[in-house]
Short mmCIF file of C-alpha atoms and ligand atoms in Angstrom, two decimals:
data_model
loop_
_atom_site.label_atom_id
_atom_site.label_comp_id
_atom_site.label_asym_id
_atom_site.label_seq_id
_atom_site.Cartn_x
_atom_site.Cartn_y
_atom_site.Cartn_z
CA MET O 1 100.97 124.65 142.15
CA PRO O 2 101.13 120.87 142.66
CA THR O 3 104.60 119.76 143.75
CA LEU O 4 106.56 117.21 141.72
CA ALA O 5 106.35 114.79 144.66
CA HIS O 6 102.56 115.23 144.73
CA SER O 7 102.33 114.64 141.00
CA MET O 8 104.57 111.53 141.14
CA ALA O 9 102.64 110.07 144.07
CA ALA O 10 99.46 110.64 142.15
CA THR O 11 100.64 108.44 139.32
CA THR O 12 102.08 105.50 141.21
CA ARG O 13 98.84 103.53 141.43
CA ALA O 14 98.48 103.28 137.65
CA ALA O 15 99.75 99.87 136.58
CA ARG O 16 100.52 101.25 133.12
CA THR O 17 100.71 104.71 131.58
CA VAL O 18 100.30 105.10 127.84
CA PRO O 19 101.19 108.53 126.44
CA VAL O 20 99.23 109.93 123.52
CA PRO O 21 101.81 112.23 121.89
CA LEU O 22 100.05 115.14 120.19
CA GLY O 23 102.36 118.09 120.81
CA GLY O 24 100.57 120.68 122.93
CA ARG O 25 97.53 118.43 123.17
CA SER O 26 99.43 115.39 124.52
CA TYR O 27 98.01 113.45 127.43
CA ASP O 28 98.37 110.19 129.33
CA VAL O 29 96.07 107.21 129.57
CA LEU O 30 96.39 105.68 133.04
CA ILE O 31 95.38 102.03 133.26
CA GLY O 32 95.05 99.91 136.39
CA PRO O 33 92.92 98.72 139.28
CA ASP O 34 91.46 101.01 141.95
CA LEU O 35 92.18 104.27 140.14
CA LEU O 36 88.74 105.73 140.88
CA SER O 37 89.69 106.36 144.49
CA GLU O 38 92.79 108.14 143.17
CA ALA O 39 90.95 110.32 140.67
CA GLY O 40 90.93 113.46 142.83
CA ARG O 41 94.68 113.22 143.46
CA LEU O 42 95.41 112.41 139.83
CA VAL O 43 93.43 115.42 138.62
CA ALA O 44 94.94 117.68 141.28
CA GLY O 45 98.45 116.41 140.60
CA ARG O 46 98.28 116.75 136.84
CA LEU O 47 95.74 119.43 135.97
CA GLY O 48 96.28 122.20 138.50
CA LYS O 49 93.50 123.99 140.30
CA ALA O 50 90.64 123.00 138.02
CA ARG O 51 87.32 121.94 139.53
CA CYS O 52 85.21 119.21 137.97
CA GLY O 53 81.70 119.01 136.60
CA VAL O 54 81.03 115.29 136.38
CA VAL O 55 78.74 113.96 133.65
CA THR O 56 77.56 110.40 133.99
CA ASP O 57 74.60 108.13 133.36
CA GLU O 58 72.18 106.54 135.79
CA ASN O 59 73.78 103.06 135.73
CA VAL O 60 77.31 104.29 136.31
CA ALA O 61 76.02 106.69 138.97
CA ARG O 62 74.31 103.86 140.84
CA HIS O 63 77.49 101.79 141.04
CA HIS O 64 80.37 104.26 141.13
CA LEU O 65 79.47 107.95 141.44
CA ALA O 66 79.80 108.07 145.24
CA ALA O 67 83.39 106.80 145.02
CA LEU O 68 84.36 109.33 142.34
CA GLU O 69 82.69 112.23 144.15
CA ALA O 70 84.41 111.29 147.44
CA SER O 71 87.76 111.22 145.70
CA LEU O 72 87.23 114.61 144.00
CA LYS O 73 85.78 116.19 147.15
CA ALA O 74 88.77 115.06 149.21
CA GLU O 75 90.89 117.31 146.97
CA GLY O 76 88.28 120.10 146.81
CA ARG O 77 87.76 119.50 143.08
CA HIS O 78 84.06 118.65 142.86
CA LYS O 79 81.71 121.30 141.41
CA GLY O 80 78.73 119.02 140.91
CA SER O 81 77.47 115.98 139.04
CA ILE O 82 74.91 115.60 136.26
CA VAL O 83 73.25 112.22 135.83
CA LEU O 84 71.73 111.49 132.41
CA PRO O 85 69.59 108.60 131.15
CA ALA O 86 71.63 105.58 130.03
CA GLY O 87 71.68 104.47 126.42
CA GLU O 88 72.50 105.53 122.86
CA PRO O 89 69.53 107.97 122.53
CA THR O 90 71.29 110.19 125.10
CA LYS O 91 73.89 111.02 122.41
CA SER O 92 71.50 113.55 120.86
CA PHE O 93 70.71 117.25 120.39
CA ARG O 94 67.85 116.69 122.85
CA GLU O 95 70.34 116.01 125.68
CA LEU O 96 73.23 118.21 124.47
CA GLY O 97 71.54 121.61 124.93
CA PRO O 98 70.26 121.04 128.47
CA LEU O 99 73.60 119.43 129.41
CA CYS O 100 75.55 122.53 128.32
CA GLU O 101 73.16 124.75 130.25
CA ARG O 102 73.45 122.61 133.38
CA LEU O 103 77.27 122.69 133.16
CA LEU O 104 77.09 126.49 132.99
CA GLU O 105 74.69 126.50 135.95
CA LEU O 106 77.27 124.51 137.95
CA GLY O 107 79.50 127.55 137.50
CA LEU O 108 82.15 125.77 135.45
CA GLU O 109 84.73 128.33 134.36
CA ARG O 110 87.06 128.33 131.37
CA GLY O 111 89.88 126.72 133.39
CA ASP O 112 87.67 124.02 134.92
CA LEU O 113 87.11 120.49 133.72
CA VAL O 114 84.24 118.42 132.42
CA VAL O 115 84.64 114.83 133.60
CA ALA O 116 83.08 112.27 131.27
CA PHE O 117 82.36 109.36 133.60
CA GLY O 118 80.76 106.49 131.70
CA GLY O 119 80.82 104.49 128.51
CA GLY O 120 81.21 105.75 124.97
CA VAL O 121 77.82 107.44 125.02
CA ILE O 122 78.72 109.70 127.95
CA GLY O 123 82.29 110.15 126.67
CA ASP O 124 81.14 111.27 123.22
CA LEU O 125 78.38 113.55 124.52
CA ALA O 126 80.25 115.11 127.45
CA GLY O 127 83.39 115.49 125.32
CA PHE O 128 81.35 117.33 122.69
CA ALA O 129 79.76 119.54 125.37
CA ALA O 130 83.27 120.33 126.70
CA GLY O 131 84.41 121.13 123.16
CA ILE O 132 81.77 123.81 122.68
CA LEU O 133 81.23 125.09 126.25
CA ARG O 134 82.76 128.57 126.58
CA ARG O 135 84.35 127.82 123.17
CA GLY O 136 86.14 124.82 124.62
CA VAL O 137 87.03 123.70 128.14
CA ARG O 138 89.34 120.81 129.03
CA PHE O 139 87.88 117.44 129.88
CA VAL O 140 88.91 114.21 131.55
CA GLN O 141 87.72 110.82 130.41
CA ILE O 142 87.01 108.24 133.10
CA PRO O 143 85.74 105.40 130.90
CA THR O 144 83.66 102.70 132.59
CA THR O 145 83.02 100.20 129.77
CA LEU O 146 85.59 97.98 128.11
CA LEU O 147 84.74 99.63 124.79
CA ALA O 148 85.34 103.09 126.19
CA GLN O 149 88.58 102.08 127.93
CA VAL O 150 90.18 100.69 124.77
CA ASP O 151 88.67 102.96 122.16
CA SER O 152 86.24 105.83 122.62
CA SER O 153 88.01 107.60 125.52
CA VAL O 154 91.23 107.94 123.51
CA GLY O 155 91.72 110.03 120.39
CA GLY O 156 89.40 112.99 120.84
CA LYS O 157 86.44 112.06 118.66
CA THR O 158 83.32 113.46 120.28
CA GLY O 159 79.79 113.90 119.03
CA ILE O 160 76.16 112.92 118.82
CA ASN O 161 73.82 111.00 116.53
CA THR O 162 71.05 112.41 114.34
CA PRO O 163 68.23 110.68 112.43
CA GLN O 164 70.55 110.85 109.37
CA GLY O 165 73.17 108.62 111.00
CA LYS O 166 75.63 108.05 113.80
CA ASN O 167 78.24 110.56 114.93
CA LEU O 168 77.50 112.97 112.08
CA ILE O 169 77.69 116.03 114.38
CA GLY O 170 80.73 116.55 116.57
CA VAL O 171 84.20 117.95 117.06
CA PHE O 172 87.71 116.65 117.59
CA HIS O 173 88.50 117.59 121.18
CA GLN O 174 91.28 115.70 122.96
CA PRO O 175 90.91 114.91 126.67
CA ALA O 176 93.52 116.27 129.07
CA LEU O 177 93.77 112.92 130.89
CA VAL O 178 92.21 109.44 130.67
CA ILE O 179 91.82 107.32 133.80
CA ALA O 180 90.86 103.71 133.03
CA ASP O 181 90.10 101.87 136.27
CA THR O 182 89.85 98.16 135.47
CA ASP O 183 87.85 97.47 138.67
CA VAL O 184 84.80 99.42 137.47
CA LEU O 185 84.36 96.86 134.67
CA LYS O 186 83.24 94.29 137.27
CA THR O 187 79.75 95.84 137.40
CA LEU O 188 79.38 95.96 133.62
CA PRO O 189 76.67 93.63 132.24
CA PRO O 190 78.38 90.63 130.57
CA ARG O 191 76.82 91.47 127.19
CA GLU O 192 78.42 94.94 127.32
CA MET O 193 81.76 93.37 128.28
CA ARG O 194 81.57 91.09 125.24
CA ALA O 195 80.60 93.99 122.98
CA GLY O 196 83.65 95.93 124.17
CA TYR O 197 85.83 92.92 123.47
CA ALA O 198 85.09 93.33 119.77
CA GLU O 199 87.10 96.59 119.84
CA VAL O 200 89.99 94.83 121.64
CA ALA O 201 90.08 92.11 118.98
CA LYS O 202 89.91 94.86 116.34
CA TYR O 203 93.43 96.06 117.20
CA GLY O 204 94.84 92.59 116.55
CA LEU O 205 92.83 92.15 113.38
CA LEU O 206 93.76 95.48 111.87
CA GLY O 207 97.48 95.64 112.59
CA ASP O 208 98.90 93.13 115.06
CA ALA O 209 98.59 89.42 114.23
CA GLY O 210 100.68 88.57 117.32
CA PHE O 211 98.18 90.32 119.58
CA PHE O 212 95.27 88.49 117.91
CA GLY O 213 97.10 85.16 118.46
CA TRP O 214 97.65 86.10 122.12
CA LEU O 215 93.96 86.97 122.49
CA GLU O 216 92.94 83.59 121.04
CA GLN O 217 94.80 82.00 123.98
CA ALA O 218 94.21 84.60 126.71
CA TYR O 219 90.74 86.08 126.10
CA ASP O 220 89.13 84.12 128.95
CA GLY O 221 91.29 86.02 131.42
CA ILE O 222 89.73 89.28 130.26
CA PHE O 223 86.24 88.02 131.04
CA SER O 224 87.31 86.60 134.40
CA PHE O 225 88.97 89.94 135.26
CA ASP O 226 92.43 88.44 135.61
CA ARG O 227 94.32 91.61 136.49
CA GLU O 228 97.46 91.04 134.41
CA THR O 229 95.59 89.82 131.32
CA LEU O 230 93.13 92.69 131.47
CA VAL O 231 95.80 95.35 131.97
CA THR O 232 97.94 93.88 129.17
CA ALA O 233 94.96 93.78 126.78
CA LEU O 234 94.05 97.39 127.62
CA GLU O 235 97.63 98.63 127.34
CA THR O 236 98.22 96.92 123.98
CA SER O 237 94.92 98.26 122.62
CA VAL O 238 95.47 101.82 123.84
CA LYS O 239 99.08 101.84 122.55
CA ALA O 240 97.82 100.74 119.12
CA LYS O 241 95.19 103.46 119.09
CA ALA O 242 97.58 106.12 120.41
CA ALA O 243 100.10 105.33 117.66
CA ILE O 244 97.48 105.71 114.93
CA VAL O 245 95.98 108.88 116.43
CA ALA O 246 99.45 110.39 116.83
CA ARG O 247 100.16 110.04 113.11
CA ASP O 248 96.69 111.01 111.86
CA GLU O 249 94.72 112.90 114.51
CA HIS O 250 92.00 114.17 112.18
CA GLU O 251 91.52 111.04 110.09
CA THR O 252 92.87 112.24 106.78
CA GLY O 253 94.51 108.85 106.24
CA ASP O 254 95.56 105.95 108.46
CA ARG O 255 93.11 106.63 111.29
CA ALA O 256 90.37 105.22 109.07
CA LEU O 257 91.94 101.78 109.76
CA LEU O 258 90.33 102.00 113.21
CA ASN O 259 87.03 101.71 111.40
CA LEU O 260 87.61 98.06 110.48
CA GLY O 261 84.13 96.53 110.53
CA HIS O 262 82.47 99.91 111.14
CA THR O 263 81.10 100.67 107.65
CA PHE O 264 79.05 97.47 107.79
CA GLY O 265 78.53 97.84 111.56
CA HIS O 266 77.16 101.39 111.44
CA ALA O 267 74.69 100.40 108.72
CA LEU O 268 73.53 97.50 110.89
CA GLU O 269 73.14 99.78 113.90
CA ALA O 270 71.05 102.22 111.84
CA TRP O 271 68.98 99.34 110.44
CA THR O 272 68.23 98.06 113.96
CA GLY O 273 67.36 101.61 115.10
CA TYR O 274 70.29 101.93 117.56
CA SER O 275 68.31 99.63 119.81
CA ASP O 276 69.03 96.72 122.12
CA ARG O 277 68.79 94.43 119.10
CA LEU O 278 72.42 95.26 118.38
CA LEU O 279 75.00 96.98 120.58
CA HIS O 280 77.73 99.05 118.89
CA GLY O 281 80.44 96.47 119.64
CA GLU O 282 78.20 93.67 118.37
CA GLY O 283 77.74 95.58 115.11
CA VAL O 284 81.52 95.93 114.92
CA ALA O 285 81.97 92.16 115.51
CA ILE O 286 79.60 91.27 112.67
CA GLY O 287 81.10 94.07 110.57
CA MET O 288 84.64 92.75 111.02
CA CYS O 289 83.56 89.23 110.04
CA LEU O 290 81.84 90.70 106.97
CA ALA O 291 85.00 92.68 106.12
CA PHE O 292 87.09 89.50 106.28
CA ARG O 293 84.54 87.46 104.30
CA PHE O 294 84.19 90.26 101.72
CA SER O 295 88.00 90.51 101.39
CA GLU O 296 88.18 86.75 100.96
CA SER O 297 85.45 86.80 98.31
CA LEU O 298 87.48 89.43 96.40
CA GLY O 299 90.55 87.16 96.55
CA LEU O 300 92.38 89.65 98.75
CA CYS O 301 93.13 87.35 101.66
CA PRO O 302 93.81 83.61 102.00
CA PRO O 303 90.82 81.26 102.30
CA GLY O 304 90.14 80.28 105.91
CA THR O 305 91.15 83.64 107.40
CA ALA O 306 87.56 84.81 107.87
CA GLU O 307 86.68 81.46 109.44
CA ARG O 308 89.47 81.89 112.03
CA VAL O 309 88.18 85.36 112.93
CA THR O 310 84.57 84.14 113.09
CA ARG O 311 85.58 81.19 115.30
CA HIS O 312 87.34 83.41 117.83
CA LEU O 313 84.62 86.05 118.06
CA THR O 314 82.01 83.29 118.43
CA ALA O 315 84.07 81.77 121.25
CA ALA O 316 84.05 85.19 122.93
CA GLY O 317 80.25 85.16 122.77
CA LEU O 318 79.85 87.72 119.99
CA PRO O 319 77.49 87.66 117.01
CA THR O 320 79.34 87.14 113.72
CA ARG O 321 76.63 86.80 111.05
CA LEU O 322 73.69 88.88 109.87
CA SER O 323 71.41 86.04 110.96
CA ASP O 324 72.66 86.46 114.54
CA ILE O 325 70.71 89.74 114.76
CA PRO O 326 67.28 89.00 116.23
CA GLY O 327 64.05 90.39 114.82
CA GLY O 328 63.99 89.93 111.08
CA LYS O 329 66.08 89.65 107.93
CA ALA O 330 68.14 92.52 106.56
CA ASP O 331 67.78 93.74 102.99
CA ALA O 332 71.01 94.17 101.00
CA GLY O 333 69.80 97.30 99.15
CA GLU O 334 68.70 98.94 102.39
CA LEU O 335 72.04 98.22 104.07
CA VAL O 336 73.97 99.70 101.14
CA ARG O 337 71.73 102.79 101.26
CA LEU O 338 72.47 103.15 104.99
CA MET O 339 76.21 102.83 104.29
CA GLY O 340 75.84 105.87 102.04
CA GLN O 341 75.29 107.96 105.21
CA ASP O 342 78.73 107.00 106.48
CA LYS O 343 81.05 109.93 107.25
CA LYS O 344 83.70 108.24 105.16
CA VAL O 345 81.79 108.61 101.89
CA ARG O 346 83.88 110.69 99.46
CA ASP O 347 82.65 111.77 96.03
CA GLY O 348 79.79 109.34 96.53
CA ARG O 349 82.19 106.40 96.95
CA LEU O 350 82.33 104.33 100.12
CA THR O 351 85.56 103.84 102.03
CA PHE O 352 86.07 100.25 103.11
CA ILE O 353 88.66 98.83 105.43
CA LEU O 354 89.63 95.53 103.84
CA VAL O 355 92.26 92.96 104.78
CA ARG O 356 95.08 90.95 103.21
CA GLY O 357 95.23 88.76 106.31
CA ILE O 358 95.01 88.98 110.09
CA GLY O 359 96.78 92.16 111.17
CA GLU O 360 96.94 93.47 107.58
CA ALA O 361 94.09 95.93 107.12
CA PHE O 362 94.17 98.58 104.41
CA ILE O 363 91.97 101.40 103.20
CA SER O 364 90.11 100.82 99.93
CA ARG O 365 88.22 103.46 97.99
CA ASP O 366 87.62 101.55 94.80
CA ILE O 367 84.89 99.13 95.71
CA ASP O 368 81.80 99.29 93.50
CA GLU O 369 78.45 99.52 95.23
CA PRO O 370 76.98 96.58 93.26
CA ALA O 371 79.83 94.34 94.47
CA VAL O 372 78.94 95.18 98.09
CA ARG O 373 75.23 94.67 97.43
CA ASP O 374 75.82 91.27 95.78
CA PHE O 375 78.09 90.19 98.65
CA LEU O 376 75.48 91.19 101.25
CA ALA O 377 72.70 89.50 99.28
CA ARG O 378 74.77 86.28 99.33
CA GLU O 379 75.35 86.66 103.10
CA ILE O 380 71.62 87.15 103.69
CA ALA O 381 70.66 84.22 101.47
CA ALA O 382 73.16 81.94 103.24
CA SER O 383 71.76 82.82 106.64
P1 LIG S 1 77.32 102.96 126.65
O1 LIG S 1 78.03 104.20 127.01
O2 LIG S 1 75.89 103.07 126.24
O3 LIG S 1 77.42 101.96 127.88
C1 LIG S 1 76.80 100.71 127.78
C2 LIG S 1 75.86 100.42 128.97
O4 LIG S 1 76.66 100.08 130.09
C3 LIG S 1 75.00 101.60 129.40
O5 LIG S 1 73.75 101.10 129.79
C4 LIG S 1 75.74 102.15 130.60
O6 LIG S 1 74.87 102.80 131.49
C5 LIG S 1 76.29 100.90 131.21
N1 LIG S 1 77.52 101.05 131.99
C6 LIG S 1 78.62 101.76 131.65
N2 LIG S 1 79.60 101.51 132.51
C7 LIG S 1 79.11 100.66 133.44
C8 LIG S 1 79.66 100.02 134.57
N3 LIG S 1 80.94 100.17 134.92
N4 LIG S 1 78.85 99.21 135.31
C9 LIG S 1 77.55 99.00 134.93
N5 LIG S 1 76.99 99.55 133.86
C10 LIG S 1 77.77 100.37 133.12
O7 LIG S 1 78.04 102.15 125.48
P2 LIG S 1 79.55 101.91 125.03
O8 LIG S 1 79.55 100.60 124.38
O9 LIG S 1 80.52 102.19 126.12
O10 LIG S 1 79.79 103.05 123.94
C11 LIG S 1 79.14 103.03 122.72
C12 LIG S 1 79.23 104.40 122.12
O11 LIG S 1 80.60 104.74 121.93
C13 LIG S 1 78.57 104.51 120.76
O12 LIG S 1 77.78 105.67 120.75
C14 LIG S 1 79.74 104.66 119.80
O13 LIG S 1 79.42 105.40 118.67
C15 LIG S 1 80.75 105.35 120.66
N6 LIG S 1 82.14 105.19 120.23
C16 LIG S 1 82.90 106.30 120.11
C17 LIG S 1 84.21 106.18 119.73
C18 LIG S 1 85.10 107.40 119.67
O14 LIG S 1 86.22 107.30 119.19
N7 LIG S 1 84.64 108.54 120.15
C19 LIG S 1 84.76 104.91 119.47
C20 LIG S 1 83.95 103.80 119.60
C21 LIG S 1 82.63 103.94 119.99
N1 LIG S 2 86.91 104.70 116.90
C1 LIG S 2 87.52 105.20 115.72
C2 LIG S 2 88.43 106.35 115.95
O1 LIG S 2 88.63 106.80 117.04
O2 LIG S 2 88.95 106.87 115.00
#
């Protein structure tokens, strides 16, 4: 058994610890610099004798796998590593089956751990594999993109894409621990960093006007890796997500607020074929601007609000309009059809996250499809 002193020592390097309170499935999100070198001790100190099967992608492996393996090996916790191709197509049935078989071949037992070491793609896929392997083994998230550190590693949504749409197959499976090392972000391509920033801004836009105001002043510090700014942005984001997940783990209500910008964004991702034309976070950025402009057009929020949001996301280097997507014009009817594949469709009606102002998102189920189509047609015509 790990001693208390061992366990305490293993947590001291985390600059911040955010608990995700879910009864017997509670866990901590540890945020701070240089945590990768501590991963072995953190796992040993908190999760007992488990050994780790690491799942990662080729980019993360190139930059950081040696450090993680050394840390796990130093504590005798490394069972093996599996390196998958990078990119959204990896979140698929094609990769899931062989991944499960390779985890079994590593000899991972019921009490062992899958370690999801990568961005949201690896987190969603490896988390899903952990959820079904031997009818469910525990897993640890070590997120390596900004998007994964503030969003996808927390809350237990796992899954894969199919030709019918994104994330339509999956399970809720909470991690046992999340270790967010801010230093690993330094190797992230700048475009990926910007895409992840959309999810940071989302927390301000959906429920915390003060945080959005702070981001308008401080966002540069995130991109220049200012330690205090980055840790504060991550902590505030993760706390916001943890609070929502704690009151609605399985998205029967409030958790849908986290999908601000996602109904539009997912349709745009499907329309661009989940390709490099549009990263997930970029789709969310455009989607959030559309949600604000749509809310404004319905008279739900004060004129000028959408412009303020658009101005900030543009300053952060994100796309904000349909015309910012390269490679051809969207069609309003096609986008509405793609929205129909959204998981949040109920009785054939779309669920939209709309806003009364910055930090005042709400769930709306009474929007008519023609109103959305007309709005999108106007957006396309104006672009
Ligand atoms: P990603 O996992 O594809 O990572 C983006 C790119 O960055 C990849 O090429 C990856 O190899 C590379 N990379 C990752 N970390 C790196 C690092 N430290 N240094 C250098 N390169 C690195 O993309 P993402 O944006 O992290 O995640 C997007 C996915 O997350 C989507 O599939 C989306 O649906 C999912 N998601 C899930 C949730 C959830 O709650 N489960 C929430 C939001 C998004
Ligand atoms: N990213 C949305 C959620 O976790 O619910």
